[in-house]
Amino acid sequence: MGATRTLLQLRTGARKYADFIASGSAESVFTNLKVDEFVNDAISEFYEKLVAARGHEYFLASTTLSVTSGTSSYTLPATFLELSTLTLEWGATEQELVPPLDSLLQRHIFSNQQSWARGSRKAFRIAGTQDGTQSIEFVPAPSASVSATLRYIPTFAPLVGDGAVIF
């Protein structure tokens, strides 16, 4: 594991290198809150670059969905950024990886099958709304109940408090 830095250390370093001191004063031009905002913005950009460079598995999180018969759409966690894998857990040793729906034009291929069981043809698609809520939809609609494990990359959680540590 690499060296870690706290928010206090990052803020102090940012002030040291930026040298933003009000004329004739020992006080910084920027409040701690503003410097913390700058630091978190920079870390967020770095985080996104790491994820884009496919270093995302370092940040991998998982959650379980209870898929129920007749319900095709489920709300994703508020911290959801990007999906890694979606696996249906039919049994202790029976996992089924579900592929994404490449295009809405392919929806009929899955929906016309009208079967949603272990090993049957199925897919998922992720959709979002302007308020930031994201959901996952199964195609065709499930006709059996099963547990699903979502492995995903969460959004960056800003550092809060002087002792908060980056990554």
CSV table of C-alpha atoms in Angstrom, one decimal:
chain,number,residue,atom,x,y,z
A,1,MET,CA,0.0,0.0,0.0
A,2,GLY,CA,1.3,3.4,-0.9
A,3,ALA,CA,1.8,6.4,1.4
A,4,THR,CA,-1.4,7.9,2.7
A,5,ARG,CA,-2.2,11.6,3.2
A,6,THR,CA,-4.9,13.1,5.4
A,7,LEU,CA,-7.1,16.0,4.4
A,8,LEU,CA,-5.2,18.2,6.8
A,9,GLN,CA,-1.8,17.3,5.2
A,10,LEU,CA,-3.3,17.9,1.7
A,11,ARG,CA,-4.7,21.3,2.7
A,12,THR,CA,-1.4,22.3,4.3
A,13,GLY,CA,0.5,21.2,1.2
A,14,ALA,CA,-1.8,23.1,-1.1
A,15,ARG,CA,-1.4,26.3,0.9
A,16,LYS,CA,2.4,25.8,1.0
A,17,TYR,CA,2.7,25.5,-2.8
A,18,ALA,CA,0.0,28.0,-3.7
A,19,ASP,CA,1.2,30.6,-1.2
A,20,PHE,CA,-2.1,32.4,-1.1
A,21,ILE,CA,-1.7,34.8,1.8
A,22,ALA,CA,-3.6,38.1,2.1
A,23,SER,CA,-1.3,41.1,1.8
A,24,GLY,CA,-0.1,42.2,5.2
A,25,SER,CA,-1.7,39.2,7.0
A,26,ALA,CA,-0.8,35.8,8.1
A,27,GLU,CA,-4.2,34.6,7.1
A,28,SER,CA,-4.8,32.7,3.9
A,29,VAL,CA,-7.1,34.2,1.3
A,30,PHE,CA,-9.1,31.0,1.2
A,31,THR,CA,-10.9,29.4,4.1
A,32,ASN,CA,-10.3,25.8,5.1
A,33,LEU,CA,-13.7,24.9,3.6
A,34,LYS,CA,-12.7,26.4,0.2
A,35,VAL,CA,-9.3,24.7,0.1
A,36,ASP,CA,-11.0,21.4,1.0
A,37,GLU,CA,-13.3,21.9,-1.9
A,38,PHE,CA,-10.3,22.5,-4.2
A,39,VAL,CA,-8.5,19.4,-2.8
A,40,ASN,CA,-11.6,17.2,-3.2
A,41,ASP,CA,-12.2,18.4,-6.8
A,42,ALA,CA,-8.6,17.5,-7.7
A,43,ILE,CA,-8.9,14.1,-6.1
A,44,SER,CA,-12.2,13.5,-7.8
A,45,GLU,CA,-10.6,14.2,-11.2
A,46,PHE,CA,-7.7,11.8,-10.4
A,47,TYR,CA,-10.2,9.2,-9.2
A,48,GLU,CA,-12.0,9.4,-12.6
A,49,LYS,CA,-8.8,9.1,-14.5
A,50,LEU,CA,-7.8,6.0,-12.5
A,51,VAL,CA,-11.2,4.4,-13.2
A,52,ALA,CA,-11.0,5.4,-16.9
A,53,ALA,CA,-7.5,3.8,-17.1
A,54,ARG,CA,-9.2,0.6,-15.9
A,55,GLY,CA,-7.7,0.7,-12.4
A,56,HIS,CA,-11.3,0.5,-11.2
A,57,GLU,CA,-11.1,-2.9,-9.6
A,58,TYR,CA,-9.1,-1.3,-6.8
A,59,PHE,CA,-12.3,0.6,-5.8
A,60,LEU,CA,-14.7,-2.3,-6.4
A,61,ALA,CA,-17.8,-2.5,-4.2
A,62,SER,CA,-20.7,-5.0,-4.2
A,63,THR,CA,-24.3,-5.1,-3.3
A,64,THR,CA,-27.0,-7.7,-3.4
A,65,LEU,CA,-30.3,-7.3,-5.2
A,66,SER,CA,-33.3,-9.4,-4.4
A,67,VAL,CA,-34.8,-10.0,-7.9
A,68,THR,CA,-38.5,-10.9,-7.7
A,69,SER,CA,-40.8,-12.4,-10.3
A,70,GLY,CA,-42.6,-9.8,-12.3
A,71,THR,CA,-40.4,-6.8,-11.4
A,72,SER,CA,-37.9,-5.8,-14.1
A,73,SER,CA,-36.5,-2.5,-12.8
A,74,TYR,CA,-34.5,-1.9,-9.6
A,75,THR,CA,-32.9,1.3,-8.2
A,76,LEU,CA,-29.1,1.2,-8.0
A,77,PRO,CA,-27.1,2.5,-5.0
A,78,ALA,CA,-26.8,6.2,-4.7
A,79,THR,CA,-23.0,5.8,-4.9
A,80,PHE,CA,-23.1,3.8,-8.2
A,81,LEU,CA,-20.7,5.0,-10.9
A,82,GLU,CA,-20.0,2.1,-13.2
A,83,LEU,CA,-21.0,-1.6,-13.3
A,84,SER,CA,-18.3,-4.2,-13.4
A,85,THR,CA,-20.4,-7.5,-13.3
A,86,LEU,CA,-23.9,-8.6,-12.6
A,87,THR,CA,-24.2,-12.2,-11.4
A,88,LEU,CA,-27.4,-14.2,-10.6
A,89,GLU,CA,-26.8,-16.5,-7.7
A,90,TRP,CA,-29.1,-19.5,-8.4
A,91,GLY,CA,-27.3,-21.6,-5.8
A,92,ALA,CA,-24.1,-21.9,-3.8
A,93,THR,CA,-22.2,-23.2,-6.8
A,94,GLU,CA,-24.5,-21.9,-9.6
A,95,GLN,CA,-23.7,-18.3,-10.7
A,96,GLU,CA,-24.8,-16.9,-14.0
A,97,LEU,CA,-23.2,-13.8,-15.5
A,98,VAL,CA,-25.7,-11.5,-17.1
A,99,PRO,CA,-24.6,-9.6,-20.2
A,100,PRO,CA,-25.6,-6.0,-20.9
A,101,LEU,CA,-28.2,-5.2,-23.6
A,102,ASP,CA,-26.2,-3.6,-26.3
A,103,SER,CA,-29.0,-1.7,-27.8
A,104,LEU,CA,-32.7,-1.1,-27.2
A,105,LEU,CA,-33.2,-2.4,-30.8
A,106,GLN,CA,-32.3,-5.8,-29.4
A,107,ARG,CA,-35.0,-5.8,-26.7
A,108,HIS,CA,-37.4,-7.9,-28.8
A,109,ILE,CA,-34.8,-10.7,-29.1
A,110,PHE,CA,-35.0,-11.2,-25.3
A,111,SER,CA,-38.6,-10.2,-24.7
A,112,ASN,CA,-40.0,-12.5,-27.3
A,113,GLN,CA,-38.4,-15.5,-25.6
A,114,GLN,CA,-40.8,-14.9,-22.6
A,115,SER,CA,-38.6,-17.1,-20.4
A,116,TRP,CA,-36.5,-16.0,-17.5
A,117,ALA,CA,-35.0,-18.9,-15.7
A,118,ARG,CA,-31.6,-20.4,-15.0
A,119,GLY,CA,-29.5,-20.4,-18.2
A,120,SER,CA,-32.2,-18.7,-20.3
A,121,ARG,CA,-31.4,-15.8,-22.6
A,122,LYS,CA,-31.5,-12.5,-20.6
A,123,ALA,CA,-29.8,-9.1,-20.4
A,124,PHE,CA,-29.7,-5.9,-18.4
A,125,ARG,CA,-29.6,-2.2,-19.2
A,126,ILE,CA,-28.8,0.7,-17.0
A,127,ALA,CA,-30.8,3.9,-17.2
A,128,GLY,CA,-30.7,7.2,-15.3
A,129,THR,CA,-32.9,10.2,-14.7
A,130,GLN,CA,-32.1,13.9,-14.5
A,131,ASP,CA,-32.3,13.9,-10.7
A,132,GLY,CA,-29.4,11.5,-10.6
A,133,THR,CA,-31.3,8.3,-9.8
A,134,GLN,CA,-30.1,5.3,-11.7
A,135,SER,CA,-31.8,2.0,-12.2
A,136,ILE,CA,-31.1,-1.4,-13.7
A,137,GLU,CA,-33.7,-3.1,-15.9
A,138,PHE,CA,-33.8,-6.8,-16.7
A,139,VAL,CA,-34.9,-8.0,-20.1
A,140,PRO,CA,-37.2,-10.0,-20.3
A,141,ALA,CA,-39.0,-9.3,-17.0
A,142,PRO,CA,-38.0,-11.9,-14.4
A,143,SER,CA,-40.4,-14.7,-14.0
A,144,ALA,CA,-38.5,-16.3,-11.1
A,145,SER,CA,-37.0,-14.9,-7.9
A,146,VAL,CA,-33.2,-15.0,-7.4
A,147,SER,CA,-30.4,-13.1,-5.7
A,148,ALA,CA,-28.2,-10.9,-7.9
A,149,THR,CA,-24.7,-9.6,-7.0
A,150,LEU,CA,-23.7,-6.3,-8.5
A,151,ARG,CA,-20.0,-5.5,-8.5
A,152,TYR,CA,-19.6,-1.8,-9.2
A,153,ILE,CA,-17.3,1.1,-8.9
A,154,PRO,CA,-18.7,3.7,-6.5
A,155,THR,CA,-18.5,7.4,-6.9
A,156,PHE,CA,-15.7,9.3,-5.2
A,157,ALA,CA,-16.5,10.1,-1.6
A,158,PRO,CA,-15.1,13.5,-0.7
A,159,LEU,CA,-12.7,13.8,2.2
A,160,VAL,CA,-14.4,15.3,5.3
A,161,GLY,CA,-12.6,16.1,8.5
A,162,ASP,CA,-8.9,16.7,9.0
A,163,GLY,CA,-8.2,13.0,9.7
A,164,ALA,CA,-9.9,11.7,6.5
A,165,VAL,CA,-7.4,9.7,4.4
A,166,ILE,CA,-7.3,9.6,0.6
A,167,PHE,CA,-8.2,6.2,-0.9
